[in-house]
């Protein structure tokens, strides 16, 4: 199978799996909106749930895969390299989880500084419970990276649906209970969903004959050192959008009750086309671009990127236009029932439009950053992300007062344009223009 056919097949596998996961996620959010609505209880759950997801998104899903796969491919002792990296990071995350458990009140106060003391008291136990999802999802990410190296994408793409199904089950069981009690059911549903994801990946690992991943023999640390150098740089490089979303949540804790929930629901809708098209494409494209560059065939890499970016430009533009034109209808259809009112729909729809304007820059930046990662320029991507993040903070502080939650969403979008411009400049503006001159 040639590169282009493999690319299309891999994109379809990732897109279909992500679509299933996102659809079950929307059912989860629909039920959450109906049962909890948009109030202080939904706010404290979402910020507790977002806490480990922030670390997962910037630490595990993005940076780890981008640093691990090239290092694993180049490693002369793959079993030794992978086992030591796995054990070291897992041990760190377990210790970190215990620290969060012991000092959950301080973490809740730090990440929801606008909450009152009473609200922080309510949120702190949820922080402790939800954070244990992080070590579970790291195990999933590690095994998913091994499967991706073998061009197996389906298990990881579809497995997020198990988290959503677990949370849906917890909502069904908790229906009719006091709202604060429901947040605990949801939190334990998160943990159980993580366990299910680990189980299906273990099965896939065994079927792919990758079960032998551990060794305890002595070895040199050169391979791990190179991995960690790239990993820490890639951590910031892959984090901009996720940190921006978390900054939105943090600043929204100073606004009226329900603002965090409006941002959460709107961002969930925004993430659907971004995940189905941009993220699915980048997951499939990265190994091929990296291998082409490693084999000193940059023209092949550029052809793959050109094909992917043209397709992505088209589908993201259509998604953006449809989303903005029908923002109110989309939110009303998905969420307006039970405790989620028409006023909640109006507020969430405006925020959705502000996010959707940034769909193109975030999606295309994802594709062109792959070139930098494949060239092992993680430090450069980290600097670009830091500049974009700084822009987001500045825009947020300027726009939060006049436009409240909508201003926070638009600030994230503006930072996406900064990220895209800086990424293209690093990729090479002349090279970028030459790519599409004959399109």
Coordinates of C-alpha atoms in Angstrom, one line a residue, residues 112-334:
X112 CA -10.7 27.8 40.6
X113 CA -9.4 30.9 42.3
X114 CA -12.6 32.8 41.7
X115 CA -14.7 30.3 43.6
X116 CA -15.9 31.0 47.1
X117 CA -14.5 29.1 50.1
X118 CA -17.8 27.0 50.3
X119 CA -17.6 26.2 46.6
X120 CA -13.9 25.2 46.8
X121 CA -14.9 22.9 49.7
X122 CA -17.4 21.2 47.5
X123 CA -14.9 20.9 44.5
X124 CA -11.8 19.6 46.3
X125 CA -12.9 15.9 46.7
X126 CA -13.9 15.9 43.1
X127 CA -10.4 17.1 42.1
X128 CA -8.9 14.2 44.1
X129 CA -11.1 11.5 42.4
X130 CA -10.9 12.8 38.8
X131 CA -7.1 13.1 38.9
X132 CA -6.6 9.4 39.0
X133 CA -7.8 9.3 35.4
X134 CA -4.4 10.8 34.4
X135 CA -2.2 7.7 35.2
X136 CA -4.9 5.5 33.6
X137 CA -4.9 7.5 30.4
X138 CA -1.1 7.6 30.3
X139 CA -1.1 3.7 30.2
X140 CA -3.6 4.0 27.3
X141 CA -1.5 6.6 25.5
X142 CA 1.7 4.5 25.9
X143 CA 0.1 1.4 24.5
X144 CA -1.7 3.4 21.8
X145 CA 1.7 4.8 20.7
X146 CA 3.1 1.2 20.3
X147 CA 0.0 0.3 18.3
X148 CA 0.3 3.4 16.1
X149 CA 3.9 2.5 15.3
X150 CA 2.5 -0.7 13.9
X151 CA -0.1 1.3 12.0
X152 CA -3.0 0.2 14.2
X153 CA -5.2 3.2 15.0
X154 CA -8.7 1.8 15.6
X155 CA -8.4 0.8 19.3
X156 CA -7.2 4.2 20.5
X157 CA -9.6 6.0 18.2
X158 CA -12.7 4.1 19.4
X159 CA -11.8 3.6 23.0
X160 CA -12.7 7.1 24.2
X161 CA -16.3 6.0 23.7
X162 CA -15.9 3.7 26.7
X163 CA -15.2 6.7 28.9
X164 CA -18.4 8.4 27.7
X165 CA -20.5 5.2 28.1
X166 CA -19.2 4.8 31.6
X167 CA -20.2 8.4 32.5
X168 CA -23.6 7.9 30.8
X169 CA -24.2 4.8 32.9
X170 CA -23.2 6.8 36.1
X171 CA -25.8 9.5 35.2
X172 CA -28.5 6.9 34.6
X173 CA -27.8 5.3 38.0
X174 CA -27.6 8.7 39.8
X175 CA -30.7 10.2 38.1
X176 CA -33.0 11.7 40.7
X177 CA -30.4 12.0 43.4
X178 CA -29.2 15.3 44.9
X179 CA -27.1 17.2 42.4
X180 CA -23.9 17.2 44.5
X181 CA -24.1 13.5 44.9
X182 CA -24.5 13.1 41.1
X183 CA -21.1 14.8 40.6
X184 CA -19.5 12.0 42.7
X185 CA -21.2 9.4 40.5
X186 CA -19.8 11.1 37.4
X187 CA -16.3 11.3 38.9
X188 CA -16.2 7.6 39.7
X189 CA -17.6 7.0 36.2
X190 CA -14.5 8.8 34.8
X191 CA -12.2 6.4 36.7
X192 CA -14.1 3.3 35.6
X193 CA -14.1 4.5 32.0
X194 CA -10.3 4.9 32.2
X195 CA -10.0 1.3 33.5
X196 CA -12.1 0.0 30.5
X197 CA -9.8 1.9 28.1
X198 CA -6.8 0.2 29.7
X199 CA -8.3 -3.2 29.3
X200 CA -9.2 -2.9 25.6
X201 CA -5.6 -1.6 24.9
X202 CA -4.1 -4.6 26.7
X203 CA -6.1 -6.9 24.5
X204 CA -5.0 -5.1 21.4
X205 CA -1.4 -5.1 22.5
X206 CA -1.5 -8.9 22.9
X207 CA -3.1 -9.4 19.5
X208 CA -0.5 -7.3 17.9
X209 CA 2.3 -9.4 19.6
X210 CA 3.6 -6.3 21.5
X211 CA 3.0 -7.9 24.9
X212 CA 6.7 -8.1 25.6
X213 CA 7.5 -4.5 26.6
X214 CA 9.3 -4.8 29.9
X215 CA 12.8 -5.6 30.7
X216 CA 15.0 -4.9 33.8
X217 CA 18.4 -5.3 32.3
X218 CA 21.0 -2.6 32.7
X219 CA 21.5 -0.3 29.7
X220 CA 22.8 3.1 28.7
X221 CA 20.5 6.1 29.2
X222 CA 21.3 7.9 26.0
X223 CA 18.0 6.9 24.3
X224 CA 15.9 7.9 27.3
X225 CA 17.8 11.2 27.6
X226 CA 17.1 12.1 24.0
X227 CA 13.4 11.2 24.4
X228 CA 13.0 13.3 27.5
X229 CA 14.7 16.3 25.9
X230 CA 12.2 16.2 23.0
X231 CA 9.3 15.2 25.3
X232 CA 9.6 18.2 27.7
X233 CA 10.0 20.6 24.7
X234 CA 7.0 19.0 22.9
X235 CA 4.9 19.3 26.1
X236 CA 4.6 23.0 25.7
X237 CA 4.6 22.8 21.9
X238 CA 1.4 20.7 21.9
X239 CA -0.4 22.5 24.7
X240 CA -1.4 25.9 23.4
X241 CA -5.1 25.2 22.6
X242 CA -5.6 23.1 25.8
X243 CA -4.0 25.7 28.1
X244 CA -6.0 28.4 26.4
X245 CA -9.2 26.5 27.1
X246 CA -8.1 26.0 30.7
X247 CA -7.3 29.7 31.1
X248 CA -10.9 30.4 29.8
X249 CA -12.2 28.1 32.6
X250 CA -10.0 29.7 35.3
X251 CA -11.0 33.2 34.4
X252 CA -14.6 32.3 34.0
X253 CA -14.7 31.3 37.7
X254 CA -14.8 35.1 38.3
X255 CA -17.9 35.5 36.2
X256 CA -21.5 34.7 36.9
X257 CA -22.5 31.1 37.8
X258 CA -22.8 28.9 34.7
X259 CA -20.1 30.6 32.7
X260 CA -17.7 27.7 33.1
X261 CA -20.4 25.3 31.8
X262 CA -21.2 27.6 28.8
X263 CA -17.5 27.5 27.8
X264 CA -17.4 23.7 28.4
X265 CA -20.4 22.9 26.2
X266 CA -19.4 25.3 23.4
X267 CA -15.8 24.0 23.4
X268 CA -17.1 20.4 23.2
X269 CA -19.0 21.3 20.0
X270 CA -16.0 23.2 18.6
X271 CA -13.8 20.2 19.3
X272 CA -15.9 17.8 17.2
X273 CA -14.8 19.1 13.7
X274 CA -11.3 19.8 15.0
X275 CA -10.9 16.2 16.2
X276 CA -12.7 14.4 13.3
X277 CA -10.7 16.3 10.7
X278 CA -7.6 18.0 12.0
X279 CA -6.5 15.7 14.8
X280 CA -7.4 12.5 12.9
X281 CA -5.4 13.8 9.9
X282 CA -2.3 14.7 12.0
X283 CA -2.3 11.3 13.8
X284 CA -2.2 9.5 10.4
X285 CA 0.1 12.0 8.7
X286 CA 2.9 12.3 11.4
X287 CA 4.5 8.8 11.0
X288 CA 4.6 9.2 7.2
X289 CA 6.1 12.7 7.3
X290 CA 8.6 11.6 9.9
X291 CA 9.7 8.6 7.9
X292 CA 10.0 10.6 4.7
X293 CA 12.2 13.2 6.3
X294 CA 14.3 10.5 8.0
X295 CA 14.8 9.0 4.5
X296 CA 15.8 12.4 3.2
X297 CA 12.7 12.5 0.9
X298 CA 11.3 15.9 1.8
X299 CA 9.4 16.3 -1.5
X300 CA 7.3 13.2 -0.5
X301 CA 6.7 14.7 2.9
X302 CA 5.6 18.1 1.3
X303 CA 3.3 16.3 -1.1
X304 CA 1.6 14.5 1.8
X305 CA 1.2 17.7 3.8
X306 CA -0.1 19.6 0.7
X307 CA -2.7 17.0 0.1
X308 CA -3.8 16.9 3.7
X309 CA -3.9 20.6 4.2
X310 CA -6.0 21.2 1.1
X311 CA -8.6 18.7 2.2
X312 CA -8.5 20.1 5.7
X313 CA -8.9 23.7 4.6
X314 CA -12.1 22.7 2.7
X315 CA -13.8 20.6 5.4
X316 CA -12.9 23.0 8.2
X317 CA -14.2 26.0 6.3
X318 CA -17.5 24.3 5.6
X319 CA -17.7 23.2 9.3
X320 CA -17.0 26.8 10.5
X321 CA -19.6 28.4 8.2
X322 CA -22.3 25.8 9.1
X323 CA -21.5 26.1 12.8
X324 CA -21.7 29.9 12.9
X325 CA -24.9 30.1 10.9
X326 CA -26.7 27.5 13.0
X327 CA -25.0 28.0 16.4
X328 CA -28.2 28.6 18.3
X329 CA -30.0 25.6 16.6
X330 CA -27.0 23.3 17.3
X331 CA -26.9 24.1 21.0
X332 CA -30.7 24.0 21.3
X333 CA -30.9 20.6 19.6
X334 CA -28.1 19.1 21.7

